[in-house]
């Protein structure tokens, strides 16, 4: 979209993510559709939708949904239930998906991005569908179905239309994935469909309040980069339509990653009619405030909070700390390391710098003491008096008269040559800053 | 409103239920729908102002299971596919769903 554009983006996102429980959402089948040795090998009467089979909800999946909600500053519905979303499509053998309609587990949260906050409308829990493959077999166009994924717990995170740029959409997706992974509740493997993105996109004229009178929904986006590109593409496409005095069609569009375009999939005329109603097979769920508080206590401090705290308490720069850890246990180890380095009078930022630059080798299984010792060794300097040092420097200068002449003529970078020669002659480790100072002093004499 | 059950609405409901019907059937069903809805409308006359809305009648709550794999009910691939009309290399087969 052009710089001088008279429209701005109005965008909300819907993100689906599979939870990595051991068993499925409503039955005891193994939740491992990607690791299954063959198709349709992790199924039972419940997840194949056989008549009379009775679903029973997975407690851990519900607790994890609430855990994510709390981490995203959501309010929690103490009373909740599951509903049936009815539609005929072979990826769902029951002809309905168990989902949540009007009482999701979590609502009204917020997530921070560098472009501003994005409000979370709701987080609900549902079951994933079977996986479809479209193929030609013996000249016949068919779809193949694998129900190993049927009834895998799936959360849907819906935002308010607060996303103001394609970049913010990308950042939001990544932030959400990082939090889900950090909470250790989902793998969010995009390539395997463990996390799927949808964006509701429209443009509003600058200066106009409220939401535009249309929106397009782009579905099945399987990377954060594609989300950004799809939004960029839609902004341009919609701007053209608006500029012609028309309103873009209310429709569902797909993303073609090969051509980097969106394409029309379904228009409003055949919009879904899901006829939601409470699932009579699944009694409602009621939590107490105490139970919710117990889940809240289990939530580790999130990375962005730690990064901020470490900066304040130990002077550790974000460029180091943000790339050092991927799990709460690794964060805990780092915290211990910082406490000890402070006690030892060491600069934690120098230490992590050395760790990031691999000058100090470390493992999260190491004792923090050994890492501190490793760092001390690196910075250890031998005692050499200034006089002795100057003697050696003068020898080096004498032995390299030609180079000294070039240095004096302006090739100041030759200081590094003298530095190296002096170090070699010295055979000991000295403070580099001091050596450089003395070298300059003697050379400039 | 009840007198206005149209053939289009019947077709819509039939489509949602995945039941193929023709026009004459739709006509007949429209009449049937009207009668059914009129009967149900009788319920509207019941005074429910003092009754709490409910989602279910068993009175049960929090019927949940622990997150444990229960192999005892898992089908083998052969069992899972036993009633399928058509299969291919361990998959269920249906007519192609997405246009090429
Ligand atoms: Zn199952």
XYZ file of C-alpha atoms and ligand atoms in Angstrom:
546
model
C 0.000 0.000 0.000
C 1.342 3.420 -0.880
C 2.800 5.728 1.746
C 0.308 8.500 1.152
C -2.542 6.060 1.659
C -5.826 7.364 2.924
C -6.763 4.034 4.551
C -5.500 2.177 7.571
C -5.571 -1.492 8.423
C -8.202 -2.973 10.725
C -7.201 -6.545 11.541
C -7.945 -9.233 14.099
C -6.560 -12.727 14.202
C -7.798 -16.196 15.023
C -5.078 -18.661 15.901
C -5.528 -22.393 16.404
C -2.942 -24.378 18.344
C -2.876 -28.045 19.322
C -2.158 -28.888 22.948
C 0.480 -31.517 23.628
C -1.410 -33.619 26.129
C -0.659 -37.350 26.254
C -4.173 -38.350 25.284
C -6.829 -36.801 23.064
C -9.450 -34.248 24.132
C -12.466 -36.495 24.640
C -11.061 -40.047 24.596
C -8.018 -41.967 25.815
C -6.424 -42.333 22.379
C -2.812 -41.306 22.055
C -2.379 -37.654 21.034
C 0.470 -38.039 18.568
C -0.851 -37.592 15.018
C 2.560 -36.611 13.625
C 4.407 -39.450 15.293
C 1.878 -42.168 14.393
C 3.454 -45.042 12.504
C 0.455 -45.359 10.171
C -2.843 -43.591 9.439
C -5.963 -44.402 11.465
C -4.007 -46.224 14.155
C -4.869 -43.879 17.059
C -8.647 -44.086 16.994
C -11.512 -45.439 19.067
C -15.333 -45.329 18.990
C -15.313 -41.753 20.391
C -12.942 -40.071 17.949
C -14.383 -42.033 15.013
C -17.801 -40.664 15.958
C -19.511 -44.011 16.369
C -23.108 -43.931 17.578
C -23.407 -44.221 21.338
C -19.776 -43.466 22.125
C -19.467 -41.096 25.068
C -16.847 -38.327 25.154
C -15.213 -37.393 28.482
C -13.191 -34.167 28.628
C -9.463 -34.176 29.332
C -8.873 -32.279 32.602
C -5.304 -31.293 31.755
C -6.319 -29.747 28.416
C -8.845 -27.567 30.240
C -6.293 -26.526 32.877
C -3.745 -25.701 30.189
C -6.263 -23.552 28.328
C -6.861 -21.601 31.518
C -3.113 -21.417 32.116
C -2.620 -19.742 28.737
C -5.563 -17.459 29.450
C -4.036 -16.330 32.728
C -0.635 -15.803 31.075
C -2.414 -13.542 28.555
C -4.143 -11.571 31.331
C -7.552 -13.073 30.574
C -10.549 -13.321 32.855
C -11.725 -16.868 33.479
C -15.294 -18.142 33.323
C -15.676 -20.220 36.468
C -18.703 -21.869 34.876
C -18.245 -23.166 31.369
C -19.460 -25.826 28.957
C -18.901 -27.483 25.615
C -21.180 -26.981 22.616
C -21.756 -28.797 19.364
C -20.892 -26.986 16.154
C -22.814 -28.810 13.473
C -21.634 -29.273 9.925
C -21.195 -32.046 7.397
C -17.655 -32.542 6.249
C -15.747 -35.817 6.282
C -12.930 -34.463 8.465
C -15.439 -34.763 11.336
C -17.058 -38.193 11.526
C -19.719 -37.088 14.040
C -21.027 -34.329 11.745
C -20.308 -31.912 14.558
C -17.258 -30.556 16.289
C -17.207 -30.251 20.050
C -16.299 -26.642 20.714
C -17.278 -23.769 22.980
C -19.809 -21.211 21.857
C -20.993 -18.566 24.287
C -18.989 -19.416 27.426
C -15.308 -19.870 26.515
C -12.889 -20.719 29.321
C -11.020 -17.403 28.935
C -11.997 -13.899 27.812
C -10.836 -10.274 27.780
C -7.056 -10.630 27.877
C -4.247 -8.595 26.405
C -0.853 -9.269 24.846
C 1.851 -6.656 24.421
C 3.746 -6.106 21.173
C 6.342 -3.496 20.262
C 3.610 -1.850 18.127
C 1.179 -1.624 21.033
C -1.173 -3.923 22.939
C -3.580 -6.362 21.258
C -6.702 -7.292 23.174
C -7.603 -10.975 23.374
C -11.335 -11.475 22.900
C -11.485 -15.086 23.999
C -9.696 -18.409 24.212
C -11.757 -21.537 23.869
C -11.054 -25.234 23.722
C -12.285 -27.612 21.035
C -11.281 -30.764 19.199
C -9.175 -30.894 16.070
C -10.486 -32.607 12.948
C -9.153 -35.514 10.921
C -6.541 -34.801 8.292
C -7.506 -34.768 4.620
C -5.282 -35.524 1.645
C -6.544 -34.815 -1.843
C -5.286 -37.272 -4.431
C -5.932 -39.037 -7.678
C -6.010 -42.782 -7.284
C -6.472 -45.040 -10.302
C -7.851 -42.150 -12.318
C -10.359 -41.228 -9.636
C -10.305 -37.893 -7.766
C -10.558 -38.717 -4.099
C -9.858 -37.414 -0.637
C -8.090 -39.613 1.892
C -8.853 -39.277 5.592
C -6.675 -40.012 8.594
C -8.478 -39.708 11.937
C -5.345 -39.883 14.100
C -5.741 -36.110 14.526
C -9.470 -36.326 15.180
C -10.243 -35.047 18.697
C -6.749 -33.801 19.486
C -7.201 -30.858 21.899
C -7.174 -27.573 20.004
C -7.303 -24.069 21.434
C -8.511 -21.063 19.505
C -7.232 -17.618 20.461
C -9.279 -14.741 19.050
C -8.150 -11.108 19.150
C -9.992 -7.826 18.862
C -9.337 -5.915 15.600
C -6.379 -4.131 17.219
C -3.681 -5.134 14.748
C -2.515 -2.050 12.902
C 0.144 -3.345 10.543
C 1.269 -6.544 8.799
C 4.431 -6.401 10.932
C 2.384 -6.326 14.112
C 0.427 -9.381 12.951
C 3.666 -11.266 12.412
C 5.015 -10.222 15.789
C 1.772 -11.196 17.511
C 1.887 -14.685 15.993
C 5.455 -15.228 17.092
C 4.813 -13.866 20.589
C 1.831 -16.170 21.007
C 3.797 -19.190 19.803
C 6.677 -18.365 22.150
C 4.342 -18.126 25.137
C 2.570 -21.410 24.325
C 5.941 -23.122 23.994
C 7.305 -21.500 27.137
C 4.291 -22.680 29.124
C 5.119 -26.126 27.734
C 1.537 -26.778 26.608
C 1.985 -26.972 22.819
C 4.679 -27.504 20.202
C 3.159 -25.041 17.700
C 4.840 -26.789 14.804
C 3.629 -24.636 11.913
C 4.736 -26.961 9.144
C 2.808 -29.884 10.562
C -0.289 -27.817 11.236
C 0.201 -27.726 15.006
C -0.522 -23.984 14.790
C -2.702 -22.325 12.116
C -3.367 -18.638 11.509
C -6.380 -16.743 10.205
C -6.647 -12.998 9.724
C -9.765 -10.844 9.420
C -8.728 -7.955 7.250
C -10.379 -4.717 6.220
C -9.427 -1.110 5.563
C -10.900 1.972 7.177
C -10.617 5.463 5.811
C -8.289 7.604 7.913
C -10.188 9.831 10.296
C -13.255 7.582 10.288
C -14.254 5.972 13.552
C -15.587 2.477 14.096
C -15.195 -0.688 12.099
C -15.477 -0.881 8.313
C -18.687 -2.345 6.889
C -16.999 -5.426 5.447
C -14.151 -7.809 6.155
C -12.360 -10.608 4.408
C -11.116 -13.627 6.267
C -7.887 -15.213 5.090
C -7.605 -18.790 6.309
C -5.041 -21.563 6.424
C -1.920 -19.471 6.797
C 0.877 -21.682 8.055
C 3.720 -19.248 8.718
C 4.156 -15.877 10.389
C 5.845 -14.497 7.315
C 2.896 -15.593 5.169
C 0.518 -13.868 7.591
C 2.390 -10.625 7.031
C 2.445 -11.132 3.256
C -1.241 -12.090 3.092
C -2.204 -8.925 4.968
C 0.010 -6.804 2.727
C -1.559 -8.371 -0.343
C -5.099 -7.858 0.975
C -4.401 -4.225 1.844
C -3.375 -3.502 -1.715
C -6.215 -5.497 -3.220
C -8.835 -3.871 -1.015
C -7.443 -0.394 -1.529
C -7.862 -0.775 -5.285
C -11.487 -1.871 -4.875
C -12.235 0.976 -2.463
C -10.575 3.484 -4.757
C -12.913 2.370 -7.532
C -15.784 3.274 -5.239
C -16.745 -0.325 -4.457
C -16.806 -2.342 -1.245
C -14.719 -5.531 -1.126
C -16.802 -8.687 -0.921
C -17.423 -10.234 2.484
C -15.730 -13.560 1.910
C -13.317 -16.237 2.999
C -10.058 -16.299 1.096
C -7.168 -18.710 1.040
C -3.451 -17.964 0.871
C -1.459 -19.309 -2.057
C 2.098 -19.399 -0.733
C 3.579 -20.226 -4.136
C 2.068 -17.229 -5.921
C 1.969 -14.996 -2.818
C -1.679 -14.094 -3.426
C -4.985 -14.611 -1.661
C -7.850 -16.227 -3.577
C -11.608 -16.367 -3.074
C -12.855 -19.517 -1.341
C -16.340 -18.849 -0.136
C -18.662 -15.870 -0.222
C -21.196 -14.742 2.328
C -24.134 -16.232 0.408
C -23.173 -19.700 1.540
C -22.060 -18.606 4.985
C -22.012 -21.293 7.651
C -25.027 -22.032 9.785
C -23.585 -24.100 12.612
C -26.642 -24.386 14.877
C -24.592 -24.489 18.064
C -26.170 -26.042 21.114
C -24.808 -27.349 24.454
C -23.424 -30.855 24.067
C -25.654 -33.081 26.215
C -22.856 -35.686 26.425
C -20.594 -33.370 28.390
C -21.749 -32.009 31.752
C -20.743 -28.393 32.381
C -17.540 -27.489 34.195
C -17.319 -25.388 37.317
C -14.094 -24.109 38.843
C -13.557 -22.429 42.182
C -11.497 -19.265 42.529
C -9.006 -21.318 44.579
C -8.508 -23.750 41.703
C -7.870 -20.892 39.283
C -5.386 -19.319 41.703
C -3.584 -22.645 41.968
C -3.180 -22.719 38.181
C -1.998 -19.106 38.265
C 0.729 -19.990 40.772
C 2.031 -22.617 38.349
C 2.668 -20.074 35.623
C 6.356 -19.267 35.292
C 7.487 -15.689 34.792
C 7.312 -15.069 31.055
C 10.460 -14.279 29.054
C 9.694 -10.583 28.470
C 9.210 -10.083 32.222
C 12.477 -11.852 33.044
C 14.415 -9.918 30.412
C 13.201 -6.687 31.966
C 13.977 -7.810 35.522
C 17.456 -9.022 34.622
C 18.205 -5.680 33.014
C 17.163 -3.854 36.170
C 18.718 -6.204 38.718
C 21.888 -7.378 36.992
C 22.417 -4.964 34.098
C 22.063 -7.774 31.547
C 21.276 -6.392 28.112
C 18.200 -7.639 26.279
C 20.188 -8.515 23.146
C 21.911 -11.212 25.204
C 19.249 -12.347 27.634
C 16.471 -12.684 25.062
C 18.371 -15.328 23.108
C 19.824 -17.290 26.009
C 16.881 -19.377 27.182
C 13.877 -21.300 25.888
C 12.325 -22.789 28.979
C 11.518 -21.915 32.583
C 14.218 -24.320 33.824
C 16.847 -22.601 31.693
C 15.651 -19.238 33.005
C 15.976 -20.500 36.565
C 19.553 -21.603 35.881
C 20.417 -18.183 34.468
C 18.887 -16.456 37.468
C 21.138 -18.539 39.756
C 24.110 -17.627 37.613
C 23.348 -13.909 37.865
C 22.903 -14.073 41.625
C 26.274 -15.759 42.031
C 28.072 -13.421 39.632
C 26.717 -10.453 41.571
C 27.941 -12.005 44.798
C 31.379 -12.512 43.263
C 31.485 -8.896 42.139
C 31.463 -9.845 38.451
C 29.589 -7.991 35.734
C 26.764 -10.297 34.648
C 26.460 -8.544 31.303
C 30.121 -9.259 30.491
C 29.585 -12.845 31.519
C 26.539 -13.397 29.282
C 28.340 -11.577 26.490
C 31.148 -14.109 26.770
C 28.562 -16.912 26.838
C 26.761 -15.657 23.733
C 30.064 -15.200 21.900
C 31.057 -18.707 22.975
C 34.181 -17.527 24.796
C 32.722 -19.200 27.848
C 31.367 -22.631 27.032
C 28.384 -23.704 29.093
C 25.587 -26.173 29.404
C 22.334 -25.812 31.315
C 23.296 -28.997 33.130
C 26.560 -27.424 34.387
C 26.902 -26.105 37.906
C 26.718 -22.312 37.745
C 29.929 -22.184 39.855
C 31.906 -23.865 37.077
C 30.659 -21.342 34.513
C 31.709 -18.509 36.811
C 35.174 -20.078 37.192
C 35.447 -20.500 33.451
C 34.658 -16.794 33.058
C 37.185 -15.805 35.727
C 39.892 -17.812 33.978
C 39.128 -16.012 30.746
C 39.632 -12.654 32.393
C 42.557 -13.590 34.557
C 45.619 -11.435 33.953
C 49.125 -12.120 35.173
C 50.891 -9.586 37.284
C 53.386 -7.679 35.224
C 54.708 -4.336 36.383
C 54.318 -1.346 34.074
C 58.097 -0.967 33.938
C 58.623 -4.529 32.772
C 55.888 -4.098 30.228
C 57.462 -0.900 28.865
C 60.819 -2.681 28.563
C 59.298 -5.364 26.383
C 57.370 -2.816 24.329
C 60.548 -0.890 23.680
C 62.259 -4.096 22.499
C 59.437 -4.741 20.068
C 59.645 -1.170 18.786
C 63.411 -1.468 18.317
C 63.090 -4.727 16.418
C 60.484 -3.335 13.995
C 61.814 0.043 12.983
C 60.230 -0.115 9.494
C 56.803 -0.765 10.839
C 57.215 1.992 13.409
C 57.978 4.388 10.577
C 54.804 3.356 8.737
C 52.820 3.709 11.968
C 54.168 7.185 12.489
C 53.344 7.994 8.871
C 49.700 7.397 9.607
C 48.990 3.644 9.406
C 47.517 3.638 12.889
C 45.969 0.206 12.501
C 49.487 -1.215 12.834
C 48.974 -0.827 16.577
C 47.441 -4.289 16.373
C 50.649 -5.688 14.980
C 52.625 -4.278 17.933
C 49.976 -5.529 20.297
C 50.376 -9.061 18.966
C 54.171 -8.905 18.980
C 54.265 -7.654 22.561
C 51.840 -10.358 23.731
C 53.999 -12.976 22.041
C 57.179 -11.659 23.624
C 55.446 -11.457 26.980
C 54.101 -15.002 26.991
C 51.628 -13.959 29.687
C 48.161 -12.579 29.839
C 47.875 -8.898 30.658
C 45.075 -6.382 30.701
C 44.551 -5.505 27.035
C 43.421 -1.960 27.761
C 46.537 -1.192 29.745
C 48.818 -2.715 27.117
C 47.202 -0.678 24.363
C 47.606 2.494 26.399
C 51.289 1.866 27.067
C 51.911 0.897 23.426
C 50.428 4.140 22.149
C 52.412 6.062 24.720
C 55.745 4.484 23.700
C 55.067 4.601 19.958
C 54.066 8.266 20.040
C 57.205 9.248 21.911
C -43.712 -15.848 11.224
C -44.778 -19.479 11.484
C -46.979 -19.238 8.436
C -44.015 -18.224 6.425
C -41.997 -21.452 6.286
C -40.857 -21.333 2.695
C -39.601 -23.978 0.360
C -36.245 -22.189 0.379
C -36.015 -22.570 4.131
C -36.813 -26.265 3.833
C -34.102 -26.655 1.217
C -31.690 -24.814 3.472
C -32.420 -27.074 6.445
C -32.199 -30.154 4.208
C -28.843 -29.033 2.927
C -27.564 -28.487 6.470
C -28.764 -31.964 7.402
C -27.161 -33.368 4.260
C -30.445 -34.903 3.128
C -31.210 -34.609 -0.577
C -34.825 -33.596 -1.300
C -36.633 -32.493 -4.453
C -39.052 -29.603 -4.877
C -42.267 -31.549 -4.294
C -40.828 -33.023 -1.126
C -39.854 -29.532 -0.012
C -43.440 -28.435 -0.537
C -44.804 -31.236 1.617
C -42.148 -30.717 4.279
C -42.917 -27.007 4.484
C -46.437 -27.906 5.622
C -45.015 -30.481 8.040
C -42.589 -27.959 9.492
C -45.415 -25.500 10.044
C -47.444 -28.026 12.027
C -44.443 -29.040 14.110
C -43.572 -25.460 14.877
C -47.148 -24.666 15.824
C -47.097 -27.480 18.337
C -43.819 -26.280 19.752
C -45.232 -22.761 19.941
C -47.632 -24.048 22.573
C -44.612 -24.251 24.855
C -44.237 -20.508 24.576
C -47.371 -20.103 26.673
C -45.747 -21.775 29.694
C -44.680 -19.264 32.332
C -40.956 -19.813 32.944
C -40.220 -16.478 34.591
C -39.222 -18.205 37.834
C -37.138 -20.951 36.241
C -33.362 -20.772 35.925
C -32.076 -21.527 32.439
C -30.243 -24.834 32.271
C -27.931 -26.473 29.782
C -28.670 -30.022 30.783
C -30.847 -32.173 32.989
C -28.539 -34.630 34.750
C -27.346 -32.136 37.339
C -23.839 -33.486 36.903
C -20.782 -31.241 36.749
C -17.028 -31.676 36.268
C -17.081 -35.154 34.765
C -13.486 -35.128 33.581
C -10.737 -37.634 32.917
C -7.054 -37.568 33.779
C -4.695 -37.147 30.833
C -3.809 -40.831 30.433
C -3.608 -42.882 27.265
C -6.117 -45.724 27.389
C -5.036 -48.319 24.852
C -7.757 -50.731 25.847
C -10.303 -48.968 23.636
C -7.991 -48.121 20.740
C -8.808 -49.782 17.439
C -6.255 -51.418 15.227
C -6.106 -49.834 11.781
C -8.029 -52.824 10.397
C -10.780 -52.416 12.997
C -11.001 -48.678 12.364
C -11.463 -49.228 8.630
C -13.701 -52.300 8.945
C -16.942 -50.513 8.024
C -15.545 -48.126 5.448
C -17.013 -48.263 1.954
C -13.642 -47.577 0.388
C -10.113 -47.527 1.771
C -6.623 -46.956 0.389
C -3.365 -47.771 2.166
C -4.871 -47.325 5.599
C -6.932 -44.238 4.764
C -10.682 -43.778 4.498
C -11.534 -42.741 0.949
C -14.290 -40.273 -0.017
C -15.021 -38.433 -3.274
C -12.646 -35.507 -3.697
C -13.689 -32.564 -1.509
C -11.641 -29.731 -2.940
C -11.777 -28.786 -6.595
C -8.476 -29.108 -8.388
Zn -10.233 -41.973 20.413
